[in-house]
Short mmCIF file of C-alpha atoms and ligand atoms in Angstrom, two decimals:
data_model
loop_
_atom_site.label_atom_id
_atom_site.label_comp_id
_atom_site.label_asym_id
_atom_site.label_seq_id
_atom_site.Cartn_x
_atom_site.Cartn_y
_atom_site.Cartn_z
CA UNK A 297 99.89 61.31 80.93
CA UNK A 298 98.74 64.15 83.23
CA UNK A 299 100.46 67.40 82.23
CA UNK A 300 102.42 68.43 85.28
CA UNK A 301 103.09 72.17 84.76
CA UNK A 302 101.29 75.47 83.91
CA UNK A 303 102.63 78.65 82.51
CA UNK A 304 101.96 82.10 83.99
CA UNK A 305 102.27 85.33 82.13
CA UNK A 306 101.85 88.68 83.89
CA UNK A 307 101.67 91.67 81.60
CA UNK A 308 102.39 94.92 83.22
CA UNK A 309 102.74 98.42 81.57
CA UNK A 310 106.51 98.25 81.61
CA UNK A 311 107.53 94.52 81.83
CA UNK A 312 105.95 91.20 81.05
CA UNK A 313 107.15 88.42 83.20
CA UNK A 314 106.47 84.67 82.62
CA UNK A 315 107.38 81.34 84.20
CA UNK A 316 106.73 77.69 84.30
CA UNK A 317 105.12 76.50 87.56
CA UNK A 318 104.52 73.14 89.15
CA UNK A 319 101.42 72.05 91.17
CA UNK A 320 103.03 73.07 94.47
CA UNK A 321 103.62 76.60 93.30
CA UNK A 322 107.27 76.40 92.59
CA UNK A 323 108.54 78.51 89.63
CA UNK A 324 110.95 76.29 87.67
CA UNK A 325 111.97 78.61 84.98
CA UNK A 326 111.08 82.26 84.33
CA UNK A 327 111.87 85.12 81.94
CA UNK A 328 110.78 88.66 81.03
CA UNK A 329 110.42 90.99 78.10
CA UNK A 330 109.68 94.77 77.91
CA UNK A 331 105.98 95.49 77.23
CA UNK A 332 105.92 99.05 76.05
CA UNK A 333 108.58 98.92 73.26
CA UNK A 334 106.38 97.12 70.61
CA UNK A 335 104.02 99.48 68.72
CA UNK A 336 102.75 96.49 66.79
CA UNK A 337 100.98 93.84 69.00
CA UNK A 338 102.25 91.09 66.63
CA UNK A 339 105.97 91.92 67.40
CA UNK A 340 105.08 91.84 71.16
CA UNK A 341 103.46 88.34 70.71
CA UNK A 342 106.53 87.20 68.70
CA UNK A 343 109.02 88.34 71.35
CA UNK A 344 106.89 86.73 74.07
CA UNK A 345 106.62 83.55 72.11
CA UNK A 346 110.38 83.35 71.69
CA UNK A 347 111.04 83.98 75.35
CA UNK A 348 108.58 81.26 76.35
CA UNK A 349 109.93 78.74 73.82
CA UNK A 350 113.32 78.98 75.58
CA UNK A 351 111.69 77.91 78.83
CA UNK A 352 109.66 75.16 77.11
CA UNK A 353 112.91 73.63 75.82
CA UNK A 354 114.13 73.40 79.44
CA UNK A 355 111.21 71.20 80.38
CA UNK A 356 111.05 69.03 77.32
CA UNK A 357 108.42 70.80 75.20
CA UNK A 358 104.94 72.29 75.30
CA UNK A 359 103.33 68.83 75.93
CA UNK A 360 104.11 69.15 79.62
CA UNK A 361 102.01 72.34 79.99
CA UNK A 362 98.41 72.00 81.05
CA UNK A 363 97.50 75.57 80.22
CA UNK A 364 98.63 79.21 80.18
CA UNK A 365 97.17 81.80 82.49
CA UNK A 366 97.56 85.50 81.75
CA UNK A 367 97.09 88.44 84.09
CA UNK A 368 96.76 91.65 82.24
CA UNK A 369 95.39 95.14 82.90
CA UNK A 370 91.67 95.29 81.99
CA UNK A 371 91.91 91.59 80.80
CA UNK A 372 88.42 90.22 80.27
CA UNK A 373 88.03 86.56 81.30
CA UNK A 374 85.03 86.06 79.15
CA UNK A 375 86.48 86.87 75.81
CA UNK A 376 90.24 86.79 76.39
CA UNK A 377 90.63 90.44 75.25
CA UNK A 378 92.29 93.45 76.81
CA UNK A 379 89.84 96.33 76.61
CA UNK A 380 90.49 100.13 77.41
CA UNK A 381 93.87 99.57 78.89
CA UNK A 382 95.25 103.14 79.12
CA UNK A 383 98.89 102.26 80.12
CA UNK A 384 99.49 99.95 77.15
CA UNK A 385 100.75 100.94 73.71
CA UNK A 386 97.90 99.22 71.77
CA UNK A 387 94.61 100.89 71.30
CA UNK A 388 91.16 99.38 71.38
CA UNK A 389 90.55 95.69 71.85
CA UNK A 390 93.42 93.20 71.78
CA UNK A 391 92.44 89.50 71.53
CA UNK A 392 95.53 88.59 73.65
CA UNK A 393 94.49 85.03 74.75
CA UNK A 394 93.73 84.08 71.10
CA UNK A 395 97.00 85.51 69.87
CA UNK A 396 99.11 83.70 72.54
CA UNK A 397 97.19 80.53 71.96
CA UNK A 398 97.82 80.63 68.18
CA UNK A 399 101.50 81.36 68.75
CA UNK A 400 102.19 78.62 71.23
CA UNK A 401 99.36 76.04 70.59
CA UNK A 402 98.59 75.77 74.24
CA UNK A 403 95.21 76.71 75.83
CA UNK A 404 95.03 80.17 77.37
CA UNK A 405 92.92 81.75 79.97
CA UNK A 406 93.15 85.41 80.74
CA UNK A 407 91.94 87.81 83.45
CA UNK A 408 92.85 91.10 85.01
CA UNK A 409 95.89 91.28 87.27
CA UNK A 410 94.02 91.67 90.55
CA UNK A 411 91.82 88.63 89.74
CA UNK A 412 94.89 86.63 88.89
CA UNK A 413 96.35 87.70 92.29
CA UNK A 414 93.17 86.34 93.99
CA UNK A 415 93.37 83.09 92.23
CA UNK A 416 97.10 82.79 93.04
CA UNK A 417 96.24 83.39 96.76
CA UNK A 418 93.55 80.74 96.61
CA UNK A 419 95.78 78.19 94.89
CA UNK A 420 99.15 78.69 96.52
CA UNK A 421 98.81 81.41 99.17
CA UNK A 422 97.05 82.37 102.47
CA UNK A 423 93.56 81.90 100.99
CA UNK A 424 94.08 78.17 100.31
CA UNK A 425 90.88 76.37 101.44
CA UNK A 426 88.90 79.57 101.63
CA UNK A 427 85.67 79.88 99.53
CA UNK A 428 84.88 83.57 100.31
CA UNK A 429 87.48 86.24 100.48
CA UNK A 430 88.38 89.60 98.95
CA UNK A 431 91.79 90.22 97.50
CA UNK A 432 93.00 93.88 97.60
CA UNK A 433 96.24 94.92 95.74
CA UNK A 434 97.73 98.10 96.92
CA UNK A 435 100.11 99.27 94.14
CA UNK A 436 100.24 102.17 91.79
CA UNK A 437 96.51 101.68 91.79
CA UNK A 438 94.11 99.72 94.04
CA UNK A 439 92.85 96.48 92.52
CA UNK A 440 90.53 93.86 93.81
CA UNK A 441 89.36 90.29 93.19
CA UNK A 442 86.24 89.07 94.92
CA UNK A 443 85.82 85.26 95.48
CA UNK A 444 82.32 84.15 96.44
CA UNK A 445 81.58 80.38 97.03
CA UNK A 446 85.05 79.42 95.56
CA UNK A 447 84.47 81.35 92.33
CA UNK A 448 85.81 84.65 91.18
CA UNK A 449 83.08 87.23 90.63
CA UNK A 450 83.31 88.38 87.02
CA UNK A 451 79.96 90.00 86.61
CA UNK A 452 77.92 89.92 83.44
CA UNK A 453 80.56 91.64 81.35
CA UNK A 454 83.79 90.21 82.92
CA UNK A 455 84.77 93.40 84.61
CA UNK A 456 83.38 92.92 88.19
CA UNK A 457 85.45 93.92 91.23
CA UNK A 458 86.63 97.44 90.77
CA UNK A 459 86.62 98.21 94.48
CA UNK A 460 89.52 100.70 94.03
CA UNK A 461 86.93 102.93 92.30
CA UNK A 462 84.32 102.90 94.88
CA UNK A 463 83.90 106.52 95.92
CA UNK A 464 84.76 107.16 99.57
CA UNK A 465 84.66 110.97 99.52
CA UNK A 466 81.55 112.46 97.97
CA UNK A 467 82.58 116.07 98.50
CA UNK A 468 85.90 117.61 97.44
CA UNK A 469 87.32 114.14 96.69
CA UNK A 470 90.61 113.74 94.83
CA UNK A 471 90.57 113.48 91.12
CA UNK A 472 90.98 109.90 89.92
CA UNK A 473 92.49 108.48 86.76
CA UNK A 474 89.10 107.20 85.87
CA UNK A 475 87.78 110.73 85.57
CA UNK A 476 85.68 110.79 88.76
CA UNK A 477 86.38 112.21 92.14
CA UNK A 478 87.01 110.64 95.56
CA UNK A 479 87.81 106.98 94.56
CA UNK A 480 89.49 104.72 97.20
CA UNK A 481 92.46 104.43 94.90
CA UNK A 482 93.25 108.11 95.08
CA UNK A 483 93.88 107.92 98.88
CA UNK A 484 95.21 104.37 99.47
CA UNK A 485 97.34 103.43 96.43
CA UNK A 486 101.12 104.07 96.71
CA UNK A 487 100.59 107.24 94.66
CA UNK A 488 97.67 108.18 97.08
CA UNK A 489 99.94 107.96 100.02
CA UNK A 490 102.51 110.17 98.28
CA UNK A 491 99.61 112.60 97.54
CA UNK A 492 98.64 112.68 101.23
CA UNK A 493 102.25 113.32 102.18
CA UNK A 494 102.31 116.41 99.87
CA UNK A 495 99.07 117.70 101.34
CA UNK A 496 100.14 117.14 104.94
CA UNK A 497 103.48 118.94 104.31
CA UNK A 498 101.73 121.94 102.79
CA UNK A 499 98.93 122.33 105.37
CA UNK A 500 100.84 121.55 108.45
CA UNK A 501 103.72 123.26 110.15
CA UNK A 502 105.27 120.59 112.33
CA UNK A 503 108.72 119.25 111.65
CA UNK A 504 109.18 116.01 109.73
CA UNK A 505 112.07 114.09 108.10
CA UNK A 506 109.87 114.31 104.89
CA UNK A 507 110.60 118.05 104.77
CA UNK A 508 114.20 117.25 103.69
CA UNK A 509 112.78 115.81 100.46
CA UNK A 510 111.49 117.47 97.28
CA UNK A 511 107.72 117.24 97.84
CA UNK A 512 107.13 116.54 94.09
CA UNK A 513 109.17 113.41 94.13
CA UNK A 514 108.08 111.92 97.54
CA UNK A 515 107.10 108.23 97.25
CA UNK A 516 105.18 105.98 99.62
CA UNK A 517 108.60 104.33 100.44
CA UNK A 518 109.92 107.67 101.63
CA UNK A 519 106.89 107.84 103.97
CA UNK A 520 107.62 104.39 105.19
CA UNK A 521 111.33 105.02 105.76
CA UNK A 522 110.43 108.10 107.78
CA UNK A 523 107.63 106.28 109.77
CA UNK A 524 109.97 103.45 110.86
CA UNK A 525 112.31 106.05 112.27
CA UNK A 526 109.48 107.35 114.41
CA UNK A 527 108.62 110.37 112.36
CA UNK A 528 105.16 111.51 113.68
CA UNK A 529 103.86 113.03 110.56
CA UNK A 530 104.76 109.88 108.47
CA UNK A 531 103.07 107.68 111.04
CA UNK A 532 100.03 109.92 110.83
CA UNK A 533 99.98 109.53 107.03
CA UNK A 534 99.78 105.71 107.52
CA UNK A 535 97.10 106.14 110.19
CA UNK A 536 94.99 108.30 107.76
CA UNK A 537 95.49 105.79 104.88
CA UNK A 538 94.72 102.78 107.14
CA UNK A 539 91.58 104.47 108.43
CA UNK A 540 90.22 105.06 104.94
CA UNK A 541 90.95 101.44 103.98
CA UNK A 542 89.37 100.05 107.10
CA UNK A 543 86.19 102.11 106.52
CA UNK A 544 86.00 100.90 102.96
CA UNK A 545 86.57 97.27 104.05
CA UNK A 546 83.72 97.52 106.57
CA UNK A 547 81.45 98.29 103.65
CA UNK A 548 82.99 95.49 101.38
CA UNK A 549 82.27 92.99 104.22
CA UNK A 550 78.55 94.06 104.10
CA UNK A 551 78.56 93.09 100.39
CA UNK A 552 79.88 89.52 100.45
CA UNK A 553 80.70 88.54 104.07
CA UNK A 554 84.26 87.44 103.33
CA UNK A 555 86.26 85.06 105.60
CA UNK A 556 89.22 87.18 104.97
CA UNK A 557 90.37 90.30 103.21
CA UNK A 558 93.88 89.55 101.80
CA UNK A 559 96.23 92.50 101.19
CA UNK A 560 99.00 92.43 98.61
CA UNK A 561 101.44 95.04 97.20
CA UNK A 562 104.17 97.49 98.13
CA UNK A 563 102.27 99.18 100.91
CA UNK A 564 101.83 95.96 102.92
CA UNK A 565 105.64 96.24 103.67
CA UNK A 566 104.53 98.90 106.18
CA UNK A 567 103.24 95.97 108.39
CA UNK A 568 101.55 97.16 111.62
CA UNK A 569 101.93 100.76 110.64
CA UNK A 570 99.13 100.21 108.11
CA UNK A 571 97.50 97.05 109.51
CA UNK A 572 96.62 98.49 112.97
CA UNK A 573 94.71 101.53 111.69
CA UNK A 574 92.92 99.32 109.08
CA UNK A 575 91.89 96.93 111.74
CA UNK A 576 90.63 99.59 114.14
CA UNK A 577 88.61 101.49 111.44
CA UNK A 578 87.17 98.23 110.09
CA UNK A 579 86.04 97.05 113.50
CA UNK A 580 84.55 100.45 114.38
CA UNK A 581 82.62 100.65 111.21
CA UNK A 582 81.49 97.15 110.42
CA UNK A 583 77.93 96.09 110.83
CA UNK A 584 77.50 94.29 114.16
CA UNK A 585 76.42 90.96 112.68
CA UNK A 586 79.88 90.73 111.00
CA UNK A 587 81.91 92.03 113.97
CA UNK A 588 85.17 90.03 114.51
CA UNK A 589 84.34 87.58 111.72
CA UNK A 590 86.64 88.71 108.93
CA UNK A 591 90.34 88.14 109.11
CA UNK A 592 92.72 90.78 107.77
CA UNK A 593 95.71 88.98 106.22
CA UNK A 594 98.83 89.98 104.28
CA UNK A 595 99.79 87.86 101.16
CA UNK A 596 102.65 85.52 102.00
CA UNK A 597 103.62 85.09 98.42
CA UNK A 598 107.02 86.75 97.59
CA UNK A 599 106.28 89.84 95.56
CA UNK A 600 108.69 88.82 92.84
CA UNK A 601 106.97 85.55 92.42
CA UNK A 602 103.32 86.52 93.03
CA UNK A 603 102.68 87.91 89.54
CA UNK A 604 103.73 84.75 87.78
CA UNK A 605 102.08 82.43 90.34
CA UNK A 606 98.83 84.32 90.20
CA UNK A 607 98.61 84.18 86.47
CA UNK A 608 99.83 80.50 86.35
CA UNK A 609 97.06 79.38 88.65
CA UNK A 610 94.55 80.17 85.95
CA UNK A 611 96.42 77.85 83.65
CA UNK A 612 95.09 74.84 85.66
CA UNK A 613 91.59 75.77 84.45
CA UNK A 614 92.54 76.59 80.88
CA UNK A 615 90.48 74.75 78.39
CA UNK A 616 90.52 74.47 74.68
CA UNK A 617 88.35 77.36 73.96
CA UNK A 618 86.97 78.78 70.75
CA UNK A 619 87.57 82.52 70.52
CA UNK A 620 84.91 84.66 68.93
ZN1 LIG B 235 88.44 106.04 90.05
#
């Protein structure tokens, strides 16, 4: 009998969410555990296993699951390991796919979270039927998944597609978590937007609703709330952010000529406030041969579901693999 379901696991620094998904992208059952509270990886795997077994009972056992897909920070598709993940409690190299596979006896495929989002979009979302697109996730950081000819680009080492760390300011750029300066992520992530707000409030003298807030705790959501009330300074922060994204996208288009760039994450809630400046800057800066050819789309997957769906989509391609 064809196995009708897959299981998706999205590991974040704070929470790990998981769910059983059918071929149409409906989440049938889901659960979550805390990620950061297990100093020993084996205790984490055990808690995860127990949580998943509860869901498996609901559907009549693990025989119904074709495979497990895992999205994890710095997850390496080639060897199923997490490597150099700074926001997780475990040091060094964790063979996560192997540990989950051994615990549950179901084939496991693993990749990083932005790649999982791209596969989710291709399987269930706005990129269905597309063979060439770039997924950009705008969250605490800026992640990317590049699809060329229907395949995710992993590169020779499994880590390809770090567009958030392309340098867009060569001089006096902002310091990035990666240790370099001027990365796209430092300007256009949610934290980047908050950073811009602090800079604007310091340098400029004009009035703004944002001046009522403690600059140190301003978030991108505060900027959004002010912008939809018509606050000029907040709107300009989105113009600035969108322009940087659009300029960067013009370059990304030159690399792989995508049919679409798909945006996902908290910042996309800003809608036209961010989309219009992106579109304008992209069109102004793109090479003529590509002009008007690349669509700019927002993910239509519900944010709460997208993490599980994205990871689960990998489960359809999970094979019995031997781990090194
Ligand atoms: Zn960086």
